[in-house]
Amino acid sequence: MSEIRSYGEKKEMLLEGGGGGGAYLEEGQCDSGIDFIRSLQGQPGEAEPRSPAAGRIPLDKIPGSHSQGKEEPADERLDSSYGSSSIVESLTGLQGEPNPVKEEDNEEERLRQQLLEILAFLSEEGDTLLHLAIIHCMPSIAFCCIAQMPLEVLEFQNDLFQTPLHLSVYLEQFEVVKALILKGVNTALQDRNGNTALHLACEQQSLECVELLLPLKKPVSDMQTRKSLQDLQLQNWQGLSCLHISTLKGNLHLMALLVQNGADINVQDGTSGKTPLHLAVENHDEMAVRQLLRLGAQVDSQMYNGCTPLHLAVGRNDAAIAAILCHSGADTLLRNMENETAQDLADGNNDILTLLPFDDLKISGKPVMCSSRTS
């Protein structure tokens, strides 16, 4: 395990906002004057040590007090001289009502501070204790961290911009994923490749993680308390949405699950404008093409250069997918930015040409549709 170091402002944020409550004081720092006043009873030369059970400083210990050498009720003010009574009043206010400090309370506070110190450290790779617990498959420590850490630390990104949620999804630690989501972590945070936790779940084809991350219409049991939901249209730095990734993987069930939960089936990627249907055609994946068409994909969706899925199928000499698209109503005469129709691209491929109408014959400048099919 890599060397642990403190991480400054994040540490202060953890200790001020966090798991055990209360502000943290650096070692050697004390509150203004309180500890000094309380230490007066422990100065050398005192006749009697201060009783641990004392709730306030005895009046006969205050210099100038009329009660020195006398026994008077503790709750009655006996000093009438200027200055002395104000000291007694301030000390009484500082001490408060009798509240004995026990050794076990001090030990509990010390342990709490130690715990917060541990939770506030980072490894050289920027991993928090929770990151490391997930990496080393220690769920009990992970659950402890999730319970103790404030939300800002649970969402902390390491040097690869991975959150604990990214790692738990990648390693398929389902219970940790569920605990983080229930705690309300931001599921839309992106790693160095722009991937959210849901992108990784689709890449891993982990249906269980996907179901935990999706904004289900019918939440499962205690998952109803989730505070954050995944943006299904969010794209990584390659311009791919989660549906693009699941289509590239050819996972039909995952594709249907995403669409049923609100993913845009005609979403265009950020680089060339390809929809999931374009990607399925490029991959020569007939099953994915049929699945997307069943789910309602637009058969004539166009890329930024104007190419339809049929353009791609014809350009790749894929007669089987071209036939599926034509039977689904694809417009064979749509032109791309280079003014080409699918028929232009099919020149010389008789298997595909038999699927397409001819538009060579024109009357008044309009093409007359003729099919090459023979009866």
CSV table of C-alpha atoms in Angstrom, one decimal:
chain,number,residue,atom,x,y,z
A,1,MET,CA,0.0,0.0,0.0
A,2,SER,CA,1.3,3.4,-0.9
A,3,GLU,CA,2.5,5.9,1.6
A,4,ILE,CA,-0.2,8.0,3.3
A,5,ARG,CA,-0.1,11.8,3.4
A,6,SER,CA,-2.4,14.6,4.6
A,7,TYR,CA,-4.4,16.6,2.1
A,8,GLY,CA,-4.8,20.0,3.6
A,9,GLU,CA,-8.1,21.7,2.9
A,10,LYS,CA,-9.9,18.4,2.3
A,11,LYS,CA,-8.8,17.3,5.8
A,12,GLU,CA,-10.1,20.5,7.3
A,13,MET,CA,-13.4,20.1,5.4
A,14,LEU,CA,-13.7,16.5,6.7
A,15,LEU,CA,-13.0,17.4,10.3
A,16,GLU,CA,-15.3,20.4,10.3
A,17,GLY,CA,-18.2,19.0,8.4
A,18,GLY,CA,-18.0,15.4,9.1
A,19,GLY,CA,-18.6,12.1,10.6
A,20,GLY,CA,-18.4,12.7,14.3
A,21,GLY,CA,-19.5,16.3,14.4
A,22,GLY,CA,-17.7,19.3,15.9
A,23,ALA,CA,-14.6,21.2,14.8
A,24,TYR,CA,-11.1,19.9,14.9
A,25,LEU,CA,-8.2,21.7,16.7
A,26,GLU,CA,-4.7,21.1,15.5
A,27,GLU,CA,-2.3,19.6,18.0
A,28,GLY,CA,-1.0,22.3,20.3
A,29,GLN,CA,-3.9,24.7,19.6
A,30,CYS,CA,-6.2,25.7,22.4
A,31,ASP,CA,-9.2,27.9,22.9
A,32,SER,CA,-8.4,31.5,23.9
A,33,GLY,CA,-7.8,31.5,27.6
A,34,ILE,CA,-10.1,28.7,28.8
A,35,ASP,CA,-7.4,26.1,29.2
A,36,PHE,CA,-5.1,28.6,30.8
A,37,ILE,CA,-7.7,29.5,33.4
A,38,ARG,CA,-8.6,25.9,34.0
A,39,SER,CA,-4.9,25.1,34.5
A,40,LEU,CA,-4.6,27.6,37.4
A,41,GLN,CA,-5.6,24.9,39.9
A,42,GLY,CA,-2.7,22.8,38.7
A,43,GLN,CA,0.1,25.3,39.2
A,44,PRO,CA,3.0,24.4,41.6
A,45,GLY,CA,2.6,25.6,45.1
A,46,GLU,CA,-1.1,24.8,45.6
A,47,ALA,CA,-1.9,23.4,48.9
A,48,GLU,CA,-4.5,21.0,47.6
A,49,PRO,CA,-5.0,19.4,44.2
A,50,ARG,CA,-8.2,20.2,42.4
A,51,SER,CA,-10.9,17.6,42.9
A,52,PRO,CA,-11.9,16.0,39.6
A,53,ALA,CA,-15.5,16.2,40.7
A,54,ALA,CA,-15.5,19.9,41.1
A,55,GLY,CA,-18.0,21.6,38.9
A,56,ARG,CA,-16.6,25.1,39.4
A,57,ILE,CA,-13.6,26.8,40.9
A,58,PRO,CA,-14.0,27.1,44.8
A,59,LEU,CA,-14.6,30.7,45.8
A,60,ASP,CA,-12.0,30.5,48.6
A,61,LYS,CA,-9.3,30.0,45.8
A,62,ILE,CA,-10.1,33.4,44.2
A,63,PRO,CA,-7.7,36.1,45.3
A,64,GLY,CA,-9.4,39.0,47.1
A,65,SER,CA,-12.5,37.0,47.8
A,66,HIS,CA,-14.2,37.5,51.2
A,67,SER,CA,-14.8,33.8,51.4
A,68,GLN,CA,-11.1,33.0,51.8
A,69,GLY,CA,-10.8,30.8,54.9
A,70,LYS,CA,-14.6,30.5,55.3
A,71,GLU,CA,-17.1,28.0,54.3
A,72,GLU,CA,-20.0,29.7,52.5
A,73,PRO,CA,-22.7,28.3,50.1
A,74,ALA,CA,-21.2,27.9,46.7
A,75,ASP,CA,-24.3,29.3,44.9
A,76,GLU,CA,-24.3,32.6,46.9
A,77,ARG,CA,-22.1,35.5,45.7
A,78,LEU,CA,-20.1,36.8,48.7
A,79,ASP,CA,-17.6,39.1,47.0
A,80,SER,CA,-18.7,42.7,46.6
A,81,SER,CA,-15.3,44.3,45.6
A,82,TYR,CA,-14.8,45.7,42.2
A,83,GLY,CA,-13.2,43.3,39.8
A,84,SER,CA,-13.3,40.2,41.9
A,85,SER,CA,-17.0,39.5,41.3
A,86,SER,CA,-16.5,39.8,37.6
A,87,ILE,CA,-13.8,37.2,37.7
A,88,VAL,CA,-16.0,34.8,39.7
A,89,GLU,CA,-18.9,35.4,37.2
A,90,SER,CA,-16.7,34.8,34.2
A,91,LEU,CA,-15.1,31.6,35.7
A,92,THR,CA,-18.5,30.3,36.7
A,93,GLY,CA,-19.8,30.9,33.1
A,94,LEU,CA,-16.8,29.1,31.7
A,95,GLN,CA,-17.1,26.2,34.0
A,96,GLY,CA,-20.9,25.9,33.6
A,97,GLU,CA,-23.0,23.7,35.7
A,98,PRO,CA,-21.4,20.7,37.4
A,99,ASN,CA,-20.5,18.2,34.7
A,100,PRO,CA,-17.8,15.8,35.8
A,101,VAL,CA,-15.2,14.9,33.1
A,102,LYS,CA,-14.5,11.2,33.1
A,103,GLU,CA,-11.5,9.5,31.8
A,104,GLU,CA,-13.6,7.3,29.4
A,105,ASP,CA,-15.0,10.5,27.8
A,106,ASN,CA,-11.5,11.8,27.1
A,107,GLU,CA,-10.6,8.4,25.7
A,108,GLU,CA,-13.6,8.4,23.4
A,109,GLU,CA,-12.8,11.9,22.2
A,110,ARG,CA,-9.2,10.9,21.5
A,111,LEU,CA,-10.3,7.9,19.5
A,112,ARG,CA,-12.8,10.0,17.6
A,113,GLN,CA,-10.1,12.4,16.6
A,114,GLN,CA,-7.8,9.6,15.6
A,115,LEU,CA,-10.6,8.2,13.4
A,116,LEU,CA,-11.1,11.5,11.7
A,117,GLU,CA,-7.3,11.8,11.2
A,118,ILE,CA,-7.3,8.4,9.4
A,119,LEU,CA,-10.3,9.3,7.3
A,120,ALA,CA,-8.6,12.5,6.2
A,121,PHE,CA,-5.6,11.1,4.6
A,122,LEU,CA,-4.7,10.4,0.9
A,123,SER,CA,-2.3,8.0,-0.7
A,124,GLU,CA,0.3,9.2,-3.2
A,125,GLU,CA,-2.2,8.4,-6.0
A,126,GLY,CA,-4.8,10.6,-4.4
A,127,ASP,CA,-6.8,7.7,-3.0
A,128,THR,CA,-8.8,8.1,0.2
A,129,LEU,CA,-9.2,5.4,2.7
A,130,LEU,CA,-12.5,4.5,1.0
A,131,HIS,CA,-10.8,4.2,-2.4
A,132,LEU,CA,-8.2,1.8,-0.9
A,133,ALA,CA,-10.8,-0.3,0.9
A,134,ILE,CA,-12.6,-0.8,-2.3
A,135,ILE,CA,-9.4,-1.5,-4.3
A,136,HIS,CA,-8.3,-4.1,-1.7
A,137,CYS,CA,-11.8,-5.6,-1.4
A,138,MET,CA,-12.4,-4.8,2.2
A,139,PRO,CA,-16.2,-4.1,2.4
A,140,SER,CA,-16.4,-3.8,6.2
A,141,ILE,CA,-13.9,-0.9,6.1
A,142,ALA,CA,-15.7,0.6,3.1
A,143,PHE,CA,-19.0,0.6,4.9
A,144,CYS,CA,-17.4,2.2,7.9
A,145,CYS,CA,-16.0,5.0,5.8
A,146,ILE,CA,-19.3,5.5,4.0
A,147,ALA,CA,-21.0,5.8,7.4
A,148,GLN,CA,-18.4,8.3,8.8
A,149,MET,CA,-17.3,10.4,5.9
A,150,PRO,CA,-19.2,13.5,4.8
A,151,LEU,CA,-20.6,13.5,1.2
A,152,GLU,CA,-17.8,15.7,-0.2
A,153,VAL,CA,-15.2,13.1,0.7
A,154,LEU,CA,-17.3,10.2,-0.6
A,155,GLU,CA,-17.2,12.0,-3.9
A,156,PHE,CA,-13.5,12.7,-3.8
A,157,GLN,CA,-11.7,12.0,-7.1
A,158,ASN,CA,-8.2,10.5,-7.1
A,159,ASP,CA,-5.4,11.3,-9.6
A,160,LEU,CA,-7.3,9.4,-12.3
A,161,PHE,CA,-10.5,11.4,-11.4
A,162,GLN,CA,-12.1,8.1,-10.2
A,163,THR,CA,-14.5,8.4,-7.3
A,164,PRO,CA,-15.2,5.5,-5.0
A,165,LEU,CA,-18.3,4.8,-7.0
A,166,HIS,CA,-16.3,4.4,-10.2
A,167,LEU,CA,-14.1,1.8,-8.5
A,168,SER,CA,-16.9,-0.1,-6.8
A,169,VAL,CA,-18.7,-0.4,-10.2
A,170,TYR,CA,-15.5,-1.4,-12.0
A,171,LEU,CA,-14.8,-4.1,-9.4
A,172,GLU,CA,-18.6,-5.0,-9.3
A,173,GLN,CA,-18.9,-4.6,-5.5
A,174,PHE,CA,-22.7,-4.3,-5.6
A,175,GLU,CA,-23.3,-3.7,-1.9
A,176,VAL,CA,-20.8,-0.8,-1.8
A,177,VAL,CA,-22.4,0.7,-4.9
A,178,LYS,CA,-25.8,0.5,-3.3
A,179,ALA,CA,-24.5,2.1,0.0
A,180,LEU,CA,-22.9,5.0,-1.9
A,181,ILE,CA,-26.0,5.7,-3.9
A,182,LEU,CA,-28.2,5.6,-0.8
A,183,LYS,CA,-25.8,8.1,0.8
A,184,GLY,CA,-26.6,10.4,-2.1
A,185,VAL,CA,-23.3,10.6,-4.0
A,186,ASN,CA,-23.2,12.4,-7.4
A,187,THR,CA,-23.5,9.7,-10.0
A,188,ALA,CA,-22.6,12.1,-12.9
A,189,LEU,CA,-19.0,12.7,-11.9
A,190,GLN,CA,-16.6,11.7,-14.8
A,191,ASP,CA,-13.2,10.1,-14.7
A,192,ARG,CA,-10.2,11.1,-16.8
A,193,ASN,CA,-11.9,9.5,-19.9
A,194,GLY,CA,-15.2,11.2,-19.2
A,195,ASN,CA,-16.9,8.0,-18.1
A,196,THR,CA,-19.5,8.1,-15.4
A,197,ALA,CA,-20.1,5.1,-13.2
A,198,LEU,CA,-23.0,4.1,-15.5
A,199,HIS,CA,-20.6,4.3,-18.5
A,200,LEU,CA,-18.3,1.8,-16.7
A,201,ALA,CA,-21.3,-0.4,-15.8
A,202,CYS,CA,-22.3,-0.6,-19.5
A,203,GLU,CA,-18.7,-1.2,-20.5
A,204,GLN,CA,-18.5,-4.0,-18.0
A,205,GLN,CA,-22.0,-5.2,-19.0
A,206,SER,CA,-22.9,-5.4,-15.4
A,207,LEU,CA,-26.7,-5.4,-15.3
A,208,GLU,CA,-26.9,-5.3,-11.5
A,209,CYS,CA,-24.8,-2.2,-11.3
A,210,VAL,CA,-26.8,-0.6,-14.2
A,211,GLU,CA,-30.1,-1.3,-12.4
A,212,LEU,CA,-28.7,0.3,-9.2
A,213,LEU,CA,-27.6,3.4,-11.1
A,214,LEU,CA,-30.7,3.9,-13.3
A,215,PRO,CA,-33.6,6.2,-12.4
A,216,LEU,CA,-36.0,3.2,-12.2
A,217,LYS,CA,-39.7,4.0,-12.6
A,218,LYS,CA,-40.5,1.5,-9.9
A,219,PRO,CA,-37.7,1.9,-7.3
A,220,VAL,CA,-36.6,-1.2,-5.5
A,221,SER,CA,-37.3,-1.2,-1.7
A,222,ASP,CA,-34.9,1.2,0.1
A,223,MET,CA,-33.6,2.5,-3.2
A,224,GLN,CA,-36.5,4.9,-3.1
A,225,THR,CA,-34.4,7.2,-0.9
A,226,ARG,CA,-31.8,8.0,-3.5
A,227,LYS,CA,-30.9,11.6,-3.9
A,228,SER,CA,-29.2,11.6,-7.2
A,229,LEU,CA,-30.1,10.1,-10.6
A,230,GLN,CA,-27.9,9.4,-13.6
A,231,ASP,CA,-28.2,11.6,-16.7
A,232,LEU,CA,-28.6,9.0,-19.4
A,233,GLN,CA,-27.6,11.4,-22.2
A,234,LEU,CA,-24.3,12.3,-20.7
A,235,GLN,CA,-21.3,11.6,-23.0
A,236,ASN,CA,-17.7,10.6,-22.3
A,237,TRP,CA,-14.8,12.3,-24.0
A,238,GLN,CA,-15.2,10.1,-27.0
A,239,GLY,CA,-18.7,11.4,-27.4
A,240,LEU,CA,-20.4,8.2,-26.4
A,241,SER,CA,-23.5,7.9,-24.3
A,242,CYS,CA,-24.3,4.8,-22.3
A,243,LEU,CA,-26.6,3.6,-25.0
A,244,HIS,CA,-23.8,3.9,-27.6
A,245,ILE,CA,-21.6,1.8,-25.4
A,246,SER,CA,-24.2,-0.9,-24.8
A,247,THR,CA,-24.9,-1.0,-28.6
A,248,LEU,CA,-21.2,-1.4,-29.3
A,249,LYS,CA,-21.2,-4.3,-26.8
A,250,GLY,CA,-24.2,-5.8,-28.6
A,251,ASN,CA,-26.0,-6.3,-25.2
A,252,LEU,CA,-29.7,-6.4,-26.3
A,253,HIS,CA,-31.0,-6.6,-22.7
A,254,LEU,CA,-28.9,-3.6,-21.6
A,255,MET,CA,-30.0,-1.6,-24.6
A,256,ALA,CA,-33.7,-2.2,-23.9
A,257,LEU,CA,-33.2,-1.4,-20.2
A,258,LEU,CA,-31.6,2.0,-21.0
A,259,VAL,CA,-34.3,3.0,-23.5
A,260,GLN,CA,-37.1,1.9,-21.1
A,261,ASN,CA,-35.6,4.1,-18.4
A,262,GLY,CA,-35.4,7.2,-20.6
A,263,ALA,CA,-32.3,7.0,-22.8
A,264,ASP,CA,-32.7,8.8,-26.1
A,265,ILE,CA,-32.6,6.0,-28.7
A,266,ASN,CA,-31.6,8.5,-31.4
A,267,VAL,CA,-28.9,10.3,-29.5
A,268,GLN,CA,-26.0,11.3,-31.7
A,269,ASP,CA,-22.4,10.9,-30.6
A,270,GLY,CA,-20.3,13.9,-30.1
A,271,THR,CA,-17.8,13.3,-32.9
A,272,SER,CA,-19.6,12.3,-36.1
A,273,GLY,CA,-23.3,12.4,-35.2
A,274,LYS,CA,-23.8,8.6,-35.3
A,275,THR,CA,-26.8,7.2,-33.5
A,276,PRO,CA,-26.8,3.8,-31.9
A,277,LEU,CA,-28.4,2.4,-35.1
A,278,HIS,CA,-25.4,3.7,-37.1
A,279,LEU,CA,-23.0,1.9,-34.8
A,280,ALA,CA,-25.0,-1.3,-35.0
A,281,VAL,CA,-24.8,-1.1,-38.8
A,282,GLU,CA,-21.1,-0.4,-38.7
A,283,ASN,CA,-20.6,-3.5,-36.4
A,284,HIS,CA,-22.6,-5.7,-38.9
A,285,ASP,CA,-24.7,-6.6,-35.9
A,286,GLU,CA,-28.1,-7.7,-37.3
A,287,MET,CA,-29.5,-8.5,-33.9
A,288,ALA,CA,-28.7,-5.1,-32.5
A,289,VAL,CA,-30.2,-3.4,-35.7
A,290,ARG,CA,-33.4,-5.3,-35.2
A,291,GLN,CA,-33.5,-4.6,-31.5
A,292,LEU,CA,-33.1,-0.8,-32.0
A,293,LEU,CA,-35.7,-0.7,-34.8
A,294,ARG,CA,-38.1,-2.6,-32.5
A,295,LEU,CA,-37.4,0.0,-29.7
A,296,GLY,CA,-38.3,2.8,-32.1
A,297,ALA,CA,-35.1,4.0,-33.6
A,298,GLN,CA,-35.5,6.3,-36.6
A,299,VAL,CA,-34.4,4.3,-39.7
A,300,ASP,CA,-33.4,7.4,-41.6
A,301,SER,CA,-31.5,9.3,-38.9
A,302,GLN,CA,-28.6,11.2,-40.4
A,303,MET,CA,-25.0,11.7,-39.3
A,304,TYR,CA,-23.4,15.2,-39.5
A,305,ASN,CA,-22.3,14.3,-43.0
A,306,GLY,CA,-25.9,13.3,-44.0
A,307,CYS,CA,-25.3,9.6,-44.1
A,308,THR,CA,-28.2,7.3,-43.0
A,309,PRO,CA,-27.8,3.8,-41.6
A,310,LEU,CA,-28.6,2.6,-45.2
A,311,HIS,CA,-25.7,4.6,-46.6
A,312,LEU,CA,-23.4,2.8,-44.1
A,313,ALA,CA,-24.9,-0.7,-44.8
A,314,VAL,CA,-24.6,-0.2,-48.6
A,315,GLY,CA,-21.1,1.3,-48.3
A,316,ARG,CA,-20.0,-1.8,-46.3
A,317,ASN,CA,-21.7,-4.2,-48.8
A,318,ASP,CA,-23.9,-5.6,-46.1
A,319,ALA,CA,-26.9,-6.8,-48.1
A,320,ALA,CA,-28.5,-8.5,-45.1
A,321,ILE,CA,-28.7,-5.3,-42.9
A,322,ALA,CA,-29.5,-3.2,-46.0
A,323,ALA,CA,-32.5,-5.5,-46.5
A,324,ILE,CA,-33.6,-5.1,-42.9
A,325,LEU,CA,-33.4,-1.3,-43.2
A,326,CYS,CA,-35.3,-1.3,-46.5
A,327,HIS,CA,-38.1,-3.5,-45.1
A,328,SER,CA,-38.3,-1.1,-42.2
A,329,GLY,CA,-39.1,1.8,-44.5
A,330,ALA,CA,-35.6,3.3,-45.1
A,331,ASP,CA,-35.7,6.2,-47.7
A,332,THR,CA,-33.4,4.9,-50.4
A,333,LEU,CA,-33.2,8.3,-52.1
A,334,LEU,CA,-31.9,10.4,-49.2
A,335,ARG,CA,-28.6,12.2,-50.2
A,336,ASN,CA,-25.6,12.8,-47.9
A,337,MET,CA,-23.4,15.9,-47.9
A,338,GLU,CA,-21.7,14.6,-51.0
A,339,ASN,CA,-25.0,14.4,-52.8
A,340,GLU,CA,-24.9,10.6,-52.9
A,341,THR,CA,-27.8,8.2,-52.4
A,342,ALA,CA,-27.6,4.7,-51.2
A,343,GLN,CA,-28.0,3.5,-54.8
A,344,ASP,CA,-24.9,5.5,-55.8
A,345,LEU,CA,-22.9,3.7,-53.3
A,346,ALA,CA,-24.3,0.3,-54.3
A,347,ASP,CA,-23.0,0.6,-57.9
A,348,GLY,CA,-21.8,-2.8,-58.9
A,349,ASN,CA,-23.3,-4.8,-56.0
A,350,ASN,CA,-26.2,-6.6,-57.5
A,351,ASP,CA,-27.4,-8.1,-54.2
A,352,ILE,CA,-28.0,-4.6,-52.9
A,353,LEU,CA,-29.2,-3.0,-56.1
A,354,THR,CA,-32.1,-5.5,-56.2
A,355,LEU,CA,-33.3,-3.9,-53.0
A,356,LEU,CA,-33.2,-0.3,-54.3
A,357,PRO,CA,-35.4,1.5,-56.9
A,358,PHE,CA,-33.8,3.1,-59.9
A,359,ASP,CA,-34.2,6.9,-60.3
A,360,ASP,CA,-32.5,7.3,-63.7
A,361,LEU,CA,-35.8,8.0,-65.5
A,362,LYS,CA,-37.0,11.6,-64.8
A,363,ILE,CA,-40.1,13.4,-66.0
A,364,SER,CA,-40.0,17.2,-65.6
A,365,GLY,CA,-36.9,16.8,-63.5
A,366,LYS,CA,-38.5,14.4,-61.1
A,367,PRO,CA,-37.3,10.8,-60.8
A,368,VAL,CA,-39.7,8.0,-61.7
A,369,MET,CA,-39.3,5.0,-59.4
A,370,CYS,CA,-38.6,1.7,-61.0
A,371,SER,CA,-37.6,-1.4,-59.2
A,372,SER,CA,-35.1,-3.9,-60.5
A,373,ARG,CA,-37.0,-6.7,-58.9
A,374,THR,CA,-38.3,-9.3,-61.3
A,375,SER,CA,-41.7,-11.0,-60.8
